[in-house]
Coordinates of C-alpha atoms in Angstrom, one line a residue:
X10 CA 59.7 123.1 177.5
X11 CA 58.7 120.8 174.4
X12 CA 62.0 119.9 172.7
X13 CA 61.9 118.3 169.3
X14 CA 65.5 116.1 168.1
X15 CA 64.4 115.9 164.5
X16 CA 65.8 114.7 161.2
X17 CA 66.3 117.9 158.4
X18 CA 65.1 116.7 155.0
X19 CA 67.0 117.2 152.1
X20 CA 65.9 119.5 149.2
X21 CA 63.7 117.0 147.1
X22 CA 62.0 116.0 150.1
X23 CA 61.3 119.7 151.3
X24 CA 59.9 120.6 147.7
X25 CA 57.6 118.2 147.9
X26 CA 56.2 119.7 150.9
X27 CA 56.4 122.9 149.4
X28 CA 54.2 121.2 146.3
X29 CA 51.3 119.8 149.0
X30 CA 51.6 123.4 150.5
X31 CA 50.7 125.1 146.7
X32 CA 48.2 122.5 146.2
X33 CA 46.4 122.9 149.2
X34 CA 46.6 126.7 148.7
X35 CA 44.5 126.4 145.8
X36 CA 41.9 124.9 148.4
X37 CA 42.1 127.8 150.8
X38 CA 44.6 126.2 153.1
X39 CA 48.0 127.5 154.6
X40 CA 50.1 125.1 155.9
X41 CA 53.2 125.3 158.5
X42 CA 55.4 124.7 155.3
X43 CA 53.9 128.2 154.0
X44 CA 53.8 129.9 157.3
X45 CA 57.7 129.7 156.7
X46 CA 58.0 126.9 159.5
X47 CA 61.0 124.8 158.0
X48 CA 59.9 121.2 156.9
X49 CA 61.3 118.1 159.6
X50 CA 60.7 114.3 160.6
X51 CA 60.3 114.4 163.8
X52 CA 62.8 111.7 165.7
X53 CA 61.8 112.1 169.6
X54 CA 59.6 114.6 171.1
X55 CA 59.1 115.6 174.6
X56 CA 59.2 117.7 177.6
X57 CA 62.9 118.7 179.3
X58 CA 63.5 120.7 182.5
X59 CA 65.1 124.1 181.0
X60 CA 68.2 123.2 182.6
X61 CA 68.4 120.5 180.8
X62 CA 69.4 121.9 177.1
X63 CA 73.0 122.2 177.5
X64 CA 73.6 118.5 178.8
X65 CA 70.9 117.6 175.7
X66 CA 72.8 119.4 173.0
X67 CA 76.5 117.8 174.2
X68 CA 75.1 114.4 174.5
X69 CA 73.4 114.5 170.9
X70 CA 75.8 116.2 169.4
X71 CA 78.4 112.9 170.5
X72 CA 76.0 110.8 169.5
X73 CA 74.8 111.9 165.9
X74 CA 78.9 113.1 165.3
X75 CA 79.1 110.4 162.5
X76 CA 76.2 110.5 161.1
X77 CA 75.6 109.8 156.9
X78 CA 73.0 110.9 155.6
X79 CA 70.2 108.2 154.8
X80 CA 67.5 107.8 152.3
X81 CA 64.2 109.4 153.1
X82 CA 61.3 108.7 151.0
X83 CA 57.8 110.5 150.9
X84 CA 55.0 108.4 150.0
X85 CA 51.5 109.7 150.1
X86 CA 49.3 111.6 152.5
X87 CA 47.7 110.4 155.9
X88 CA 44.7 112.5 157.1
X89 CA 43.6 111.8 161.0
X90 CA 40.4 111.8 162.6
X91 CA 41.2 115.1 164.4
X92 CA 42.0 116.9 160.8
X93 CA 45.8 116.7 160.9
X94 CA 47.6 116.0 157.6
X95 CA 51.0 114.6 157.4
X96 CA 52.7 113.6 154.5
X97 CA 53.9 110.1 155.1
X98 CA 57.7 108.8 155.4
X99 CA 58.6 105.5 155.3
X100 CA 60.0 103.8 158.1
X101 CA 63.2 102.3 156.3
X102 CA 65.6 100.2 159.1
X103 CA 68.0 103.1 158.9
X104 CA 65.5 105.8 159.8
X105 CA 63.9 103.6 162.8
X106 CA 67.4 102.9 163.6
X107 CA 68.4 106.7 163.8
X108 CA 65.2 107.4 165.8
X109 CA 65.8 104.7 168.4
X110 CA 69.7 106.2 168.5
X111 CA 68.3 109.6 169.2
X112 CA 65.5 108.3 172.0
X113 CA 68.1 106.4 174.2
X114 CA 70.4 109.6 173.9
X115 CA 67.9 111.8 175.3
X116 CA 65.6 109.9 177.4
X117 CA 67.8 110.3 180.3
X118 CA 67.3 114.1 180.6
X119 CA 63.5 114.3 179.9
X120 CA 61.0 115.3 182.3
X121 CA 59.9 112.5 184.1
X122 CA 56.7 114.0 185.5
X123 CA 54.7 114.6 181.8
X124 CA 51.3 113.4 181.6
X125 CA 49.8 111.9 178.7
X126 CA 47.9 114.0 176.5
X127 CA 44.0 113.7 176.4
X128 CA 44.2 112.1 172.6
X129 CA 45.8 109.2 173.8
X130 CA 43.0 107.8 175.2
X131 CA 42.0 106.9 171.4
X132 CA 45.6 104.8 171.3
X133 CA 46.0 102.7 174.3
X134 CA 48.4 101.2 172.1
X135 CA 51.2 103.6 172.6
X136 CA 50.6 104.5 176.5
X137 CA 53.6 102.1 177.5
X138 CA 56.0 103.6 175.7
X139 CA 54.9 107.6 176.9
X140 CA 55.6 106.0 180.0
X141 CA 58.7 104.2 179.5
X142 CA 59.9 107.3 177.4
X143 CA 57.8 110.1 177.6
X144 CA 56.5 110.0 174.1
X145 CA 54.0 108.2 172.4
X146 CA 55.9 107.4 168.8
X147 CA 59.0 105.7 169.5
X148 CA 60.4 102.4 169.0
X149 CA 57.5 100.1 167.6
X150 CA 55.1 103.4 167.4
X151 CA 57.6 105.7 165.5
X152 CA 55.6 107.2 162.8
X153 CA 57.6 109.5 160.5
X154 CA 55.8 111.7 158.7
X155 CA 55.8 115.8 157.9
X156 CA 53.2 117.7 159.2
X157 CA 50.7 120.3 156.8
X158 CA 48.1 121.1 158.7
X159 CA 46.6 120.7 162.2
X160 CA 43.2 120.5 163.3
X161 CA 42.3 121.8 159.7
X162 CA 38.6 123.0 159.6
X163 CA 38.3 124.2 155.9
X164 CA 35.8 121.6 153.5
X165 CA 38.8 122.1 150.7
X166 CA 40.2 119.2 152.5
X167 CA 38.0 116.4 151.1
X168 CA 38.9 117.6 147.9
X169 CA 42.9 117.6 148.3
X170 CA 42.6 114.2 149.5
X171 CA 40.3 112.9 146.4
X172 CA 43.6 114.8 144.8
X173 CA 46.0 113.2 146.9
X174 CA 44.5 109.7 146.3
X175 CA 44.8 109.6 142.5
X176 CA 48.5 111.3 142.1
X177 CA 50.0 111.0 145.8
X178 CA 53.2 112.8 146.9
X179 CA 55.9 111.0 145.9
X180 CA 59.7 112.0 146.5
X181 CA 63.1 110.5 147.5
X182 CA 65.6 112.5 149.3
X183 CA 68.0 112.3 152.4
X184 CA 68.6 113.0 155.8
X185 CA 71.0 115.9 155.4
X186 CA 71.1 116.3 159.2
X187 CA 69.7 116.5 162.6
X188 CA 68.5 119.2 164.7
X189 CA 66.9 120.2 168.0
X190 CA 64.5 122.7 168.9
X191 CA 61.7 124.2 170.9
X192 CA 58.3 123.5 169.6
X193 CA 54.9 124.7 169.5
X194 CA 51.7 122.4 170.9
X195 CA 51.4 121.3 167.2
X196 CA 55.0 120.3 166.8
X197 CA 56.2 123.5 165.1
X198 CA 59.7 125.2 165.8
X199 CA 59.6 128.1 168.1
X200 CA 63.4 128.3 168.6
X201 CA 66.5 126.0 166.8
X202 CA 68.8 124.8 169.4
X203 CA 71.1 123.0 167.3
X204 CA 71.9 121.3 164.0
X205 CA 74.1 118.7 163.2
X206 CA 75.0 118.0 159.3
X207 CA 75.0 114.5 158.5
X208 CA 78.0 113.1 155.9
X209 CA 76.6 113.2 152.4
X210 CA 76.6 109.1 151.4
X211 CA 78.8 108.6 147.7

């Protein structure tokens, strides 16, 4: 099963996700957000043997146990060539350094026999680490962002993103904690597993 360890946004960060989802509404688009699939950074993604969950939960549950929570800052949109639309997160030291926590925590009890996916023929770039880790976007290729829409076919689109260039999504939050569930082939949450509050910083 795809299992997604993922960092929970704190409320200013979530509204503006809720703001793209409005705005984008006005275009005729629905996004996860508004499908009432709750808003997350993804930290490590990929497949694990079902027996596996139990042994996954206790090990990042040690792992994450003192965690603070740590700025998370939304800065724009990012619109790939196959449609998606993420709003972007930066990629402060702390976040990277949470990510890379939450990657050698799990790794171990991943299935080792996943294939790449077709689309990462386009990014031979990030083949080593699926290999070494059995996801494309860790380490040097995390990429935090929070995903709006996949494989979006409406022309509204264009015109959010001629929006989106003049005013982008800005917002500053936190990491108010870390979670773990099953997900969907477009990184959406089937089923929570887990969720781990993070220590509010002063």
């Amino acid at each position: 099963m795809s299992i997604d360890i993922y960092a929970i946004p704190s409320a200013p960060v979530v509204e503006a996700v809720a703001k793209a989802s409005r705005d984008l509404a006005k275009h005729g688009m629905t996004t996860f957000h508004a499908k009432g699939q709750a808003a997350h950074v993804t930290l490590y993604l990929t497949r694990f043997p079902a027996d596996a969950e139990a042994r996954l939960k206790a090990a990042v549950a040690d792992a994450v146990k003192d965690c603070r929570a740590i700025p998370l800052t939304v800065e724009g949109t990012q619109r790939t060539a196959s449609n998606w639309l993420f709003l972007r997160v930066d990629r402060s030291p702390a976040l990277q350094r949470l990510a890379d926590l939450v990657t050698l925590t799990a790794e171990p009890f991943r299935d080792h026999a996943v294939s790449a996916p077709a689309w990462m023929r386009d990014y031979p770039e990030k083949l080593p680490a699926f290999e070494r880790y059995g996801s494309p976007n860790v380490f040097m290729q995390f990429d935090p962002h929070l995903t709006l829409l996949a494989n979006e076919t409406s022309p509204g689109l264009a015109a959010f993103m001629a929006e989106a260039e003049k005013n982008p999504p800005k917002a500053t939050g936190q990491v108010a904690g870390i979670g773990i569930g099953v997900v969907d082939a477009n990184g959406q949450m089937v089923k929570t597993l887990a969720e781990f509050p993070c220590a509010k910083q002063p």
